Short mmCIF file of C-alpha atoms in Angstrom, two decimals:
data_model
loop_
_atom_site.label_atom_id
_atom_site.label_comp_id
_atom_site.label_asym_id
_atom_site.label_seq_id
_atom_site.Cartn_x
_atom_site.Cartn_y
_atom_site.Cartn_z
CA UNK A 1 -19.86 2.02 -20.33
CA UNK A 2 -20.40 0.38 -16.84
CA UNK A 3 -24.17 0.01 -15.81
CA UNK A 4 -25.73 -0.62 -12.39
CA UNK A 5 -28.74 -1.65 -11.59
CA UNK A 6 -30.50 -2.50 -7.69
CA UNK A 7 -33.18 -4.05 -6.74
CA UNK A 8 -35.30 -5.54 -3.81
CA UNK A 9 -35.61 -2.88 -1.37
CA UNK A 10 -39.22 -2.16 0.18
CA UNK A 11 -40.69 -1.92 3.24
CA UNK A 12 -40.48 -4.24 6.07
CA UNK A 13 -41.79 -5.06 9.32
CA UNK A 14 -38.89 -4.85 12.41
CA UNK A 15 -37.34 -8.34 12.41
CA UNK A 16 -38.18 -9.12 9.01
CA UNK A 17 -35.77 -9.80 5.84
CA UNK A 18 -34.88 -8.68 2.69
CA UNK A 19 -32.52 -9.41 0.09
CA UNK A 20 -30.89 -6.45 -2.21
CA UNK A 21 -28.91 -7.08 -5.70
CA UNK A 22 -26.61 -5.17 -7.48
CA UNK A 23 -25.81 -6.30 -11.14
CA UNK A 24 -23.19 -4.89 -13.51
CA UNK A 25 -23.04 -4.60 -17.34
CA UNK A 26 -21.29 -3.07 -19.92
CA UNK A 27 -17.30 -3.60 -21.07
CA UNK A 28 -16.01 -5.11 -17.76
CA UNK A 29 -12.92 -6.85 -17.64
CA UNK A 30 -12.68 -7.51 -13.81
CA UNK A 31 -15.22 -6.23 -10.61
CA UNK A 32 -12.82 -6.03 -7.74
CA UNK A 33 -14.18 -5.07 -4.46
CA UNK A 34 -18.00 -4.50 -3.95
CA UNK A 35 -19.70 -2.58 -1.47
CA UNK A 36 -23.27 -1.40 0.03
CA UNK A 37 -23.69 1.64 1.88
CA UNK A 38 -26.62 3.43 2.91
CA UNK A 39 -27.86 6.99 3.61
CA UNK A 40 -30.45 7.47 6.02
CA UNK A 41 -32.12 11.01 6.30
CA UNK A 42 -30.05 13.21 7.76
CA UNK A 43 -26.92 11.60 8.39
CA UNK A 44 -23.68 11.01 6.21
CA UNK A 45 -23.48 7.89 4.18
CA UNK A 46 -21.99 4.80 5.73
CA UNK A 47 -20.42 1.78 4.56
CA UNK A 48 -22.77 -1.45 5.55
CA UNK A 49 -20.50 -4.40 3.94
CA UNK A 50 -17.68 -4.86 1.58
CA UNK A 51 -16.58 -7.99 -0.07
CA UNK A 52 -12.89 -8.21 -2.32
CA UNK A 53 -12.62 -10.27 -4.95
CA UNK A 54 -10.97 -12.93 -2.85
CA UNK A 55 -13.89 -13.26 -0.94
CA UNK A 56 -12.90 -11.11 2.15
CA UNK A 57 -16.04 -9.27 3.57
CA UNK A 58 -16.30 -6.59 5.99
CA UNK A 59 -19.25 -5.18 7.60
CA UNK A 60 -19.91 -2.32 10.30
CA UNK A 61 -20.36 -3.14 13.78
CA UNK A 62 -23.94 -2.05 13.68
CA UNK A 63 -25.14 -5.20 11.14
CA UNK A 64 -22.39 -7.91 12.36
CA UNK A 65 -24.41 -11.05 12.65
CA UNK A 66 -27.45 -9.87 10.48
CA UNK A 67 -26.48 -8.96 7.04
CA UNK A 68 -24.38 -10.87 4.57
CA UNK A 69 -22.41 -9.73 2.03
CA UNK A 70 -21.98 -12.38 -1.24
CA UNK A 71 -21.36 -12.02 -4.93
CA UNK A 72 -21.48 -13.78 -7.86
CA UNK A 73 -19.04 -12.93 -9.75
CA UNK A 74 -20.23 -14.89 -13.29
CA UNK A 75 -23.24 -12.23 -13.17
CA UNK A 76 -20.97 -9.49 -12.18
CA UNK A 77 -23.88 -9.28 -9.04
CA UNK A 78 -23.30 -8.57 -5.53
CA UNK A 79 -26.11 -9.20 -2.87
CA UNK A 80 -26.94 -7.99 0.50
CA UNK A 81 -28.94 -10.21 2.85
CA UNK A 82 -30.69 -8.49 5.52
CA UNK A 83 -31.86 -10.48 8.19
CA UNK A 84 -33.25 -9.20 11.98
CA UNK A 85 -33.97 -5.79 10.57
CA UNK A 86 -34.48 -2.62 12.66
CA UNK A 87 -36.28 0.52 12.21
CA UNK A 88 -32.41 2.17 12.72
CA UNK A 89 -31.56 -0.03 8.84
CA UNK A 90 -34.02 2.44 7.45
CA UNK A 91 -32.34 4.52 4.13
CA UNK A 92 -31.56 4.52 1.07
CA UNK A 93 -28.92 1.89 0.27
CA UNK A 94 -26.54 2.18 -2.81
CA UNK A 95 -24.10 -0.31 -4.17
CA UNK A 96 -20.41 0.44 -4.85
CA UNK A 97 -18.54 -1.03 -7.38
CA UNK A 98 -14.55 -0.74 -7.79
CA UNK A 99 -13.79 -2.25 -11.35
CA UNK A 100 -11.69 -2.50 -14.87
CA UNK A 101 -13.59 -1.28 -18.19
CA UNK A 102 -12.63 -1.18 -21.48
CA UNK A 103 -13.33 1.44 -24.05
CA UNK A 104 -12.28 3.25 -26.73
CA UNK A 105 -9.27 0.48 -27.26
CA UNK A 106 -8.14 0.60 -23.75
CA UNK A 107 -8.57 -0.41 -20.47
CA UNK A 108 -9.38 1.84 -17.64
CA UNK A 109 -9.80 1.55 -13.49
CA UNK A 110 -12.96 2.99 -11.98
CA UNK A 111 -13.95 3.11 -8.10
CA UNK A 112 -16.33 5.43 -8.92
CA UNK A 113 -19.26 3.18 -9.39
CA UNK A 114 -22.66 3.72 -7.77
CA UNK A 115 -26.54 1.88 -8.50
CA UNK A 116 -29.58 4.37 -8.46
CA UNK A 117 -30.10 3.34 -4.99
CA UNK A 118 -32.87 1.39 -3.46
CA UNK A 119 -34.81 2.10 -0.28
CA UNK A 120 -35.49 0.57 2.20
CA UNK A 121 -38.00 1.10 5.12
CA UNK A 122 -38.04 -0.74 7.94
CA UNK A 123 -41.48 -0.44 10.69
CA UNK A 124 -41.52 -0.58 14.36
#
C-alpha cells in the first residue's frame, strides 16, 4: 500500500556533497516522523537524522553540523543533505518512515517503513 523510493546516492570525493530523497506513495493519510539511517559494512545500522512532523530534527553526534535533515511534506519526501563528507559516511543509507495508511476501509499505523536503500561511497 505504502511505497518508497530513494535516490541520489553515488560516489563522492572526501569533502564533497550529496543530496538523498526519500518519496512516499500509496494510501497515506499522515507521514509522522522520518528518518535516515545507514549501514556500513560490518557494523549495526545507525540512525543519521530524524525529523517529526513538527519539524523537530535530531541527528547523531557524528554528522552534527554537516547533514540536514528536511521534508516536504506536500510530496510526502524527506531529504538528507550531506555536506563535508568523510570516507567514515560510507554505507548504505535507508530511509524510515513512521506513517497512517488506509486500506481495505480502514486506517492503519505503520513504523515499519523502509526505501530499497541507496549507497553511498565516499573517497579519501
Amino acid at each position: 500500500q505504502v511505497h518508497l523510493v530513494e535516490s541520489g546516492g553515488g560516489l563522492v570525493q572526501a569533502g564533497g556533497s550529496l543530496r538523498l530523497s526519500c518519496a512516499a506513495s500509496g494510501s497515506i493519510r499522515s507521514i509522522n516522523a522520518m528518518a535516515w539511517y545507514r549501514q556500513a559494512p560490518g557494523k549495526q545500522r545507525e540512525l543519521v537524522a530524524g525529523i517529526t512532523s513538527g519539524g523537530i530534527t535530531t541527528y547523531a553526534d557524528s554528522v552534527k553540523g554537516r547533514f540536514t535533515i528536511s521534508r516536504d511534506n506536500a510530496k510526502n519526501t524527506v531529504y538528507l543533505q550531506m555536506n563535508s563528507l568523510k570516507p567514515e559516511d560510507t554505507g548504505v543509507y535507508k530511509c524510515n518512515l513512521d506513517l497512517t495508511y488506509y486500506t481495505a476501509g480502514s486506517y492503519y499505523h505503520s513504523g515499519d517503513n523502509w526505501g530499497q536503500g541507496t549507497q553511498v561511497t565516499v573517497s579519501s
